[in-house]
Amino acid sequence: MGCAYPELAARRRDHGLRRDAAATATYDPFTYQRRKSSVISVMGHELGGERTVRVFTTQDRWNAIAHKIAAMGEFKPEATIEQSGVCQLDPRDATAIARINAAAEPQLITVADGIAMEVIHAFRLLAASADPRHPILLKDTLLPPPTHAATGTAEEALQATLSAACNLGSLLCDGIGDAILVRGEPAPGSSLRLAYNILQAAGTRIFKTDYVACPSCGRTLFNLQDTTQKIRAATGHLKGVRIAVMGCIVNGPGEMADADFGYVGGAPGKINLYVGKTPVQFNIPESDAVARLTDLIRDHGKWIEAPATAATQPI
Ligand code: SF4
């Protein structure tokens, strides 16, 4: 059946892009596939292609935390935008796009600050217009970074977090982005933690245990919040292991996505454990279930002992 709004239908098909020659998508927006950029080296780190998505910061922020970078564990910055040699473009500027597309070598590119476009639209247009061999540095905001210290209100911090998660997460799930930069959150350490957590949530770069929990409803057979916290406390050091915590067996197993292990309410006070989507233990008393889950993880070779500092890692 035809759409009553043909222009809207065309824009949906184009992922919000106008169907002009400059915006012809170089990727299929309806199937996940990472944009096929070339691998380049920036400040000693390879990025692009299938390489790890890197975390950038600004030089000011790097300098502010330089004395403690070595102790930042998983939350280290990997490059600064100022030293990266990134080429900043207005994706609507056909001349600039033609110039970068004619470059002999792949070049890290990003959207220039201050242009009057929404972040997601701007980066989608850049990805559609620029030759895919050029890796893309994503930014959470196109506004000039705040120059003040981290004195914002809790409301401002929440807004910065939501904006960064929405903008960067959407683009990463499109398969766009070889590095990310978070500037809306002004505190240097918090902005790096936010960047890594966005990568983890998008499934792009797993640096800690991944949890999938159902939202709970009238069918939930145990206290989901308390149980999830107990499972986090026991397994939070298992980098890369995915654990699903589901309130019931009616819908839980179907919503566990690609979790490695599942903890699912089987009956009041009873838990079923899963390996992948296969139930392997049934009707375990709730009081024993977390310990049985850790035994199961151990039996499947995914257990390591917690380092002494794991309990203090921010999540
Ligand atoms: S998995 Fe079960 S308990 Fe959880 S939200 Fe879905 S139906 Fe409710």
Short mmCIF file of C-alpha atoms and ligand atoms in Angstrom, two decimals:
data_model
loop_
_atom_site.label_atom_id
_atom_site.label_comp_id
_atom_site.label_asym_id
_atom_site.label_seq_id
_atom_site.Cartn_x
_atom_site.Cartn_y
_atom_site.Cartn_z
CA MET A 1 0.00 0.00 0.00
CA GLY A 2 1.34 3.45 -0.91
CA CYS A 3 2.26 5.97 1.77
CA ALA A 4 0.08 9.05 2.06
CA TYR A 5 3.21 11.08 2.72
CA PRO A 6 5.63 10.15 -0.07
CA GLU A 7 8.34 12.57 1.06
CA LEU A 8 8.24 11.20 4.62
CA ALA A 9 8.43 7.65 3.25
CA ALA A 10 11.44 8.62 1.14
CA ARG A 11 13.18 10.22 4.11
CA ARG A 12 12.53 7.12 6.25
CA ARG A 13 14.03 4.91 3.57
CA ASP A 14 17.03 7.22 3.51
CA HIS A 15 17.45 7.21 7.30
CA GLY A 16 16.46 10.86 7.49
CA LEU A 17 18.61 11.99 4.60
CA ARG A 18 17.28 13.81 1.60
CA ARG A 19 17.61 11.74 -1.51
CA ASP A 20 20.00 13.98 -3.37
CA ALA A 21 23.19 12.86 -5.00
CA ALA A 22 25.42 14.15 -2.20
CA ALA A 23 23.54 12.11 0.38
CA THR A 24 23.44 8.71 -1.29
CA ALA A 25 24.03 6.28 1.58
CA THR A 26 27.21 4.27 1.37
CA TYR A 27 25.76 1.69 3.79
CA ASP A 28 22.48 -0.16 4.34
CA PRO A 29 20.84 1.56 7.32
CA PHE A 30 18.53 -1.37 8.00
CA THR A 31 21.19 -4.04 8.54
CA TYR A 32 23.98 -3.72 11.09
CA GLN A 33 27.31 -3.53 9.41
CA ARG A 34 30.21 -1.47 10.58
CA ARG A 35 31.21 1.17 8.06
CA LYS A 36 34.20 -0.15 6.11
CA SER A 37 36.84 2.42 6.98
CA SER A 38 40.57 1.91 6.54
CA VAL A 39 42.90 1.34 9.48
CA ILE A 40 45.08 4.29 10.46
CA SER A 41 47.26 5.00 13.49
CA VAL A 42 46.55 7.92 15.84
CA MET A 43 48.85 8.63 18.80
CA GLY A 44 50.07 5.03 18.76
CA HIS A 45 46.58 3.46 18.56
CA GLU A 46 45.16 1.79 15.47
CA LEU A 47 41.57 2.69 14.64
CA GLY A 48 39.21 2.11 11.72
CA GLY A 49 38.26 -1.11 9.96
CA GLU A 50 37.39 -3.73 12.58
CA ARG A 51 39.75 -2.23 15.14
CA THR A 52 38.65 -1.18 18.63
CA VAL A 53 36.64 2.04 18.73
CA ARG A 54 38.93 4.51 20.49
CA VAL A 55 38.16 7.04 23.20
CA PHE A 56 39.39 10.59 22.66
CA THR A 57 39.47 13.58 24.95
CA THR A 58 40.54 17.19 24.59
CA GLN A 59 44.07 18.36 25.32
CA ASP A 60 42.86 20.48 28.28
CA ARG A 61 41.21 17.47 29.86
CA TRP A 62 44.17 15.21 29.13
CA ASN A 63 46.41 17.73 30.87
CA ALA A 64 44.03 17.96 33.84
CA ILE A 65 44.22 14.21 34.49
CA ALA A 66 47.75 13.52 33.21
CA HIS A 67 49.02 12.81 36.74
CA LYS A 68 46.60 9.91 37.18
CA ILE A 69 46.12 8.46 33.70
CA ALA A 70 48.33 5.47 34.52
CA ALA A 71 46.01 4.56 37.40
CA MET A 72 42.76 4.98 35.44
CA GLY A 73 42.56 1.35 34.42
CA GLU A 74 39.85 0.79 31.81
CA PHE A 75 38.94 4.47 31.65
CA LYS A 76 42.11 5.89 30.12
CA PRO A 77 41.90 8.44 27.29
CA GLU A 78 43.67 7.14 24.19
CA ALA A 79 44.18 10.27 22.10
CA THR A 80 43.39 13.98 22.02
CA ILE A 81 41.43 15.63 19.28
CA GLU A 82 44.08 18.34 18.98
CA GLN A 83 46.92 15.88 18.31
CA SER A 84 44.91 13.47 16.18
CA GLY A 85 45.20 15.42 12.93
CA VAL A 86 41.44 15.04 12.45
CA CYS A 87 39.91 16.91 9.52
CA GLN A 88 36.77 18.78 10.64
CA LEU A 89 34.13 19.15 7.92
CA ASP A 90 30.69 20.59 7.32
CA PRO A 91 29.05 17.57 5.68
CA ARG A 92 26.85 19.90 3.58
CA ASP A 93 29.92 21.50 2.01
CA ALA A 94 30.24 19.64 -1.29
CA THR A 95 33.63 21.22 -2.03
CA ALA A 96 35.11 20.08 1.28
CA ILE A 97 33.67 16.59 0.83
CA ALA A 98 35.07 16.37 -2.71
CA ARG A 99 38.48 17.47 -1.43
CA ILE A 100 38.62 14.83 1.31
CA ASN A 101 37.34 12.16 -1.06
CA ALA A 102 40.17 12.98 -3.44
CA ALA A 103 42.83 12.59 -0.72
CA ALA A 104 45.41 9.93 -1.51
CA GLU A 105 45.45 8.47 2.02
CA PRO A 106 42.64 7.68 4.49
CA GLN A 107 42.17 10.53 6.92
CA LEU A 108 40.39 10.74 10.27
CA ILE A 109 37.36 13.00 9.78
CA THR A 110 34.64 14.50 11.96
CA VAL A 111 31.86 17.10 11.81
CA ALA A 112 33.03 20.63 12.51
CA ASP A 113 31.82 22.36 15.68
CA GLY A 114 29.23 25.11 15.49
CA ILE A 115 27.31 24.05 12.41
CA ALA A 116 23.52 24.29 12.56
CA MET A 117 22.71 20.58 12.37
CA GLU A 118 21.61 17.93 14.82
CA VAL A 119 24.47 15.64 15.80
CA ILE A 120 22.96 12.40 14.50
CA HIS A 121 21.84 13.91 11.21
CA ALA A 122 25.23 15.60 10.69
CA PHE A 123 27.25 12.42 11.23
CA ARG A 124 24.89 10.31 9.13
CA LEU A 125 25.30 12.83 6.33
CA LEU A 126 29.08 12.77 6.77
CA ALA A 127 29.07 8.95 6.66
CA ALA A 128 26.90 9.00 3.56
CA SER A 129 28.96 11.64 1.76
CA ALA A 130 32.57 10.90 2.65
CA ASP A 131 34.48 7.99 1.13
CA PRO A 132 34.08 5.09 3.60
CA ARG A 133 37.84 4.56 3.79
CA HIS A 134 38.05 7.70 5.98
CA PRO A 135 37.53 6.74 9.66
CA ILE A 136 35.08 8.92 11.60
CA LEU A 137 35.52 10.50 15.04
CA LEU A 138 32.06 10.90 16.62
CA LYS A 139 31.26 13.77 19.00
CA ASP A 140 28.40 13.88 21.48
CA THR A 141 27.87 17.59 20.83
CA LEU A 142 28.73 20.11 18.13
CA LEU A 143 28.67 22.98 20.59
CA PRO A 144 31.98 24.43 21.75
CA PRO A 145 33.10 22.51 24.85
CA PRO A 146 32.40 24.13 28.22
CA THR A 147 35.40 26.03 29.50
CA HIS A 148 34.26 26.11 33.12
CA ALA A 149 35.15 23.50 35.67
CA ALA A 150 32.77 20.71 36.62
CA THR A 151 30.26 22.83 38.55
CA GLY A 152 27.05 22.00 36.63
CA THR A 153 23.85 20.99 38.34
CA ALA A 154 22.70 17.39 38.60
CA GLU A 155 20.04 18.19 36.01
CA GLU A 156 22.69 19.46 33.57
CA ALA A 157 24.83 16.39 34.17
CA LEU A 158 21.86 14.11 33.48
CA GLN A 159 21.04 16.02 30.32
CA ALA A 160 24.66 15.71 29.12
CA THR A 161 24.60 11.98 29.82
CA LEU A 162 21.31 11.41 28.00
CA SER A 163 22.37 13.54 25.05
CA ALA A 164 25.71 11.75 24.69
CA ALA A 165 24.10 8.31 25.02
CA CYS A 166 21.39 9.15 22.48
CA ASN A 167 23.70 10.75 19.91
CA LEU A 168 26.70 8.43 20.14
CA GLY A 169 24.68 5.28 20.82
CA SER A 170 22.45 5.83 17.78
CA LEU A 171 25.42 6.35 15.48
CA LEU A 172 27.38 3.39 16.86
CA CYS A 173 24.34 1.17 16.34
CA ASP A 174 24.25 2.43 12.75
CA GLY A 175 27.80 1.08 12.36
CA ILE A 176 29.24 4.61 12.15
CA GLY A 177 32.23 5.66 14.24
CA ASP A 178 35.84 4.59 14.76
CA ALA A 179 36.51 6.82 17.77
CA ILE A 180 34.33 8.86 20.12
CA LEU A 181 34.71 12.12 22.02
CA VAL A 182 32.44 13.15 24.92
CA ARG A 183 32.55 16.87 25.82
CA GLY A 184 29.03 17.67 27.07
CA GLU A 185 29.97 16.24 30.49
CA PRO A 186 32.54 18.77 31.73
CA ALA A 187 34.37 16.66 34.33
CA PRO A 188 37.33 14.95 32.58
CA GLY A 189 37.11 11.63 34.45
CA SER A 190 33.31 11.45 34.24
CA SER A 191 33.35 12.18 30.51
CA LEU A 192 35.73 9.25 29.96
CA ARG A 193 33.64 6.88 32.08
CA LEU A 194 30.59 7.98 30.13
CA ALA A 195 32.36 7.37 26.82
CA TYR A 196 33.38 3.83 27.79
CA ASN A 197 29.93 3.05 29.19
CA ILE A 198 28.29 4.18 25.94
CA LEU A 199 30.61 1.88 23.98
CA GLN A 200 29.74 -0.98 26.33
CA ALA A 201 25.98 -0.32 26.11
CA ALA A 202 26.16 -0.25 22.31
CA GLY A 203 28.01 -3.57 22.35
CA THR A 204 30.91 -1.87 20.57
CA ARG A 205 33.68 -2.25 23.14
CA ILE A 206 33.12 -4.58 26.06
CA PHE A 207 35.33 -3.72 29.03
CA LYS A 208 33.29 -5.13 31.91
CA THR A 209 30.54 -7.64 32.59
CA ASP A 210 27.46 -7.01 30.46
CA TYR A 211 24.04 -7.34 32.09
CA VAL A 212 20.64 -7.63 30.46
CA ALA A 213 17.79 -7.25 32.96
CA CYS A 214 14.09 -7.19 32.24
CA PRO A 215 12.17 -4.12 33.44
CA SER A 216 10.05 -6.32 35.78
CA CYS A 217 6.26 -6.47 35.77
CA GLY A 218 3.42 -8.28 37.51
CA ARG A 219 4.93 -11.63 36.50
CA THR A 220 8.30 -10.98 38.17
CA LEU A 221 9.05 -13.81 40.61
CA PHE A 222 11.80 -12.21 42.73
CA ASN A 223 13.10 -8.78 43.73
CA LEU A 224 14.77 -7.86 40.48
CA GLN A 225 16.75 -4.85 41.78
CA ASP A 226 18.17 -6.59 44.84
CA THR A 227 18.99 -9.75 42.92
CA THR A 228 20.65 -7.86 40.09
CA GLN A 229 22.82 -6.03 42.63
CA LYS A 230 23.83 -9.37 44.23
CA ILE A 231 24.71 -10.78 40.82
CA ARG A 232 26.68 -7.63 39.95
CA ALA A 233 28.60 -7.88 43.22
CA ALA A 234 29.52 -11.52 42.49
CA THR A 235 30.32 -11.20 38.78
CA GLY A 236 31.23 -7.55 38.12
CA HIS A 237 34.87 -8.44 37.38
CA LEU A 238 34.12 -10.89 34.54
CA LYS A 239 35.05 -8.72 31.60
CA GLY A 240 33.09 -9.60 28.46
CA VAL A 241 30.68 -12.10 30.09
CA ARG A 242 27.00 -11.34 29.34
CA ILE A 243 24.47 -12.26 32.04
CA ALA A 244 20.70 -11.96 31.69
CA VAL A 245 18.50 -11.47 34.76
CA MET A 246 14.86 -12.13 33.88
CA GLY A 247 11.86 -12.08 36.18
CA CYS A 248 9.91 -14.98 34.69
CA ILE A 249 10.09 -17.89 32.26
CA VAL A 250 7.09 -16.66 30.29
CA ASN A 251 8.94 -13.99 28.36
CA GLY A 252 12.39 -13.87 29.96
CA PRO A 253 14.20 -16.52 27.88
CA GLY A 254 13.04 -14.88 24.66
CA GLU A 255 14.39 -11.51 25.78
CA MET A 256 17.85 -12.62 26.90
CA ALA A 257 19.36 -11.53 23.58
CA ASP A 258 22.79 -13.10 23.20
CA ALA A 259 23.58 -13.49 26.91
CA ASP A 260 26.09 -16.19 27.87
CA PHE A 261 24.20 -17.08 31.06
CA GLY A 262 20.65 -16.52 32.25
CA TYR A 263 19.15 -16.21 35.75
CA VAL A 264 15.39 -16.58 35.31
CA GLY A 265 12.48 -16.79 37.75
CA GLY A 266 10.98 -20.28 37.31
CA ALA A 267 8.41 -20.26 40.12
CA PRO A 268 7.89 -18.25 43.32
CA GLY A 269 11.20 -18.50 45.21
CA LYS A 270 12.73 -20.76 42.51
CA ILE A 271 15.27 -19.91 39.84
CA ASN A 272 16.18 -21.58 36.55
CA LEU A 273 19.67 -21.10 35.15
CA TYR A 274 20.49 -20.95 31.45
CA VAL A 275 23.59 -21.34 29.33
CA GLY A 276 22.82 -19.25 26.30
CA LYS A 277 19.17 -19.94 25.57
CA THR A 278 19.29 -23.49 26.98
CA PRO A 279 17.89 -24.10 30.48
CA VAL A 280 20.34 -26.30 32.39
CA GLN A 281 19.29 -26.09 36.06
CA PHE A 282 15.74 -25.89 37.39
CA ASN A 283 13.91 -24.83 40.55
CA ILE A 284 16.99 -23.74 42.51
CA PRO A 285 16.05 -22.13 45.84
CA GLU A 286 16.52 -18.39 45.43
CA SER A 287 18.87 -18.27 48.43
CA ASP A 288 21.35 -20.56 46.59
CA ALA A 289 20.87 -19.29 43.06
CA VAL A 290 23.61 -16.63 42.85
CA ALA A 291 26.21 -19.12 44.12
CA ARG A 292 24.94 -21.72 41.64
CA LEU A 293 25.21 -19.14 38.86
CA THR A 294 28.85 -18.45 39.69
CA ASP A 295 29.50 -22.22 39.78
CA LEU A 296 27.92 -22.51 36.34
CA ILE A 297 30.12 -19.71 34.99
CA ARG A 298 33.15 -21.47 36.49
CA ASP A 299 32.13 -24.82 34.95
CA HIS A 300 32.00 -23.16 31.53
CA GLY A 301 35.50 -21.71 31.81
CA LYS A 302 34.41 -18.07 32.01
CA TRP A 303 35.34 -17.44 35.63
CA ILE A 304 38.38 -15.53 36.86
CA GLU A 305 39.11 -14.51 40.42
CA ALA A 306 38.28 -10.89 41.21
CA PRO A 307 41.27 -8.55 41.41
CA ALA A 308 41.51 -6.66 44.69
CA THR A 309 40.39 -3.39 43.05
CA ALA A 310 37.38 -4.76 41.14
CA ALA A 311 34.89 -3.87 43.84
CA THR A 312 35.80 -0.18 43.55
CA GLN A 313 35.40 0.06 39.79
CA PRO A 314 32.73 2.55 38.78
CA ILE A 315 29.94 1.07 36.69
S1 SF4 B 1 10.66 -11.14 31.51
FE1 SF4 B 1 8.78 -11.75 32.59
S2 SF4 B 1 8.92 -10.61 34.53
FE2 SF4 B 1 10.37 -9.63 33.15
S3 SF4 B 1 9.20 -7.94 32.24
FE3 SF4 B 1 9.07 -9.70 30.83
S4 SF4 B 1 7.12 -10.72 31.42
FE4 SF4 B 1 7.69 -9.36 33.13
#
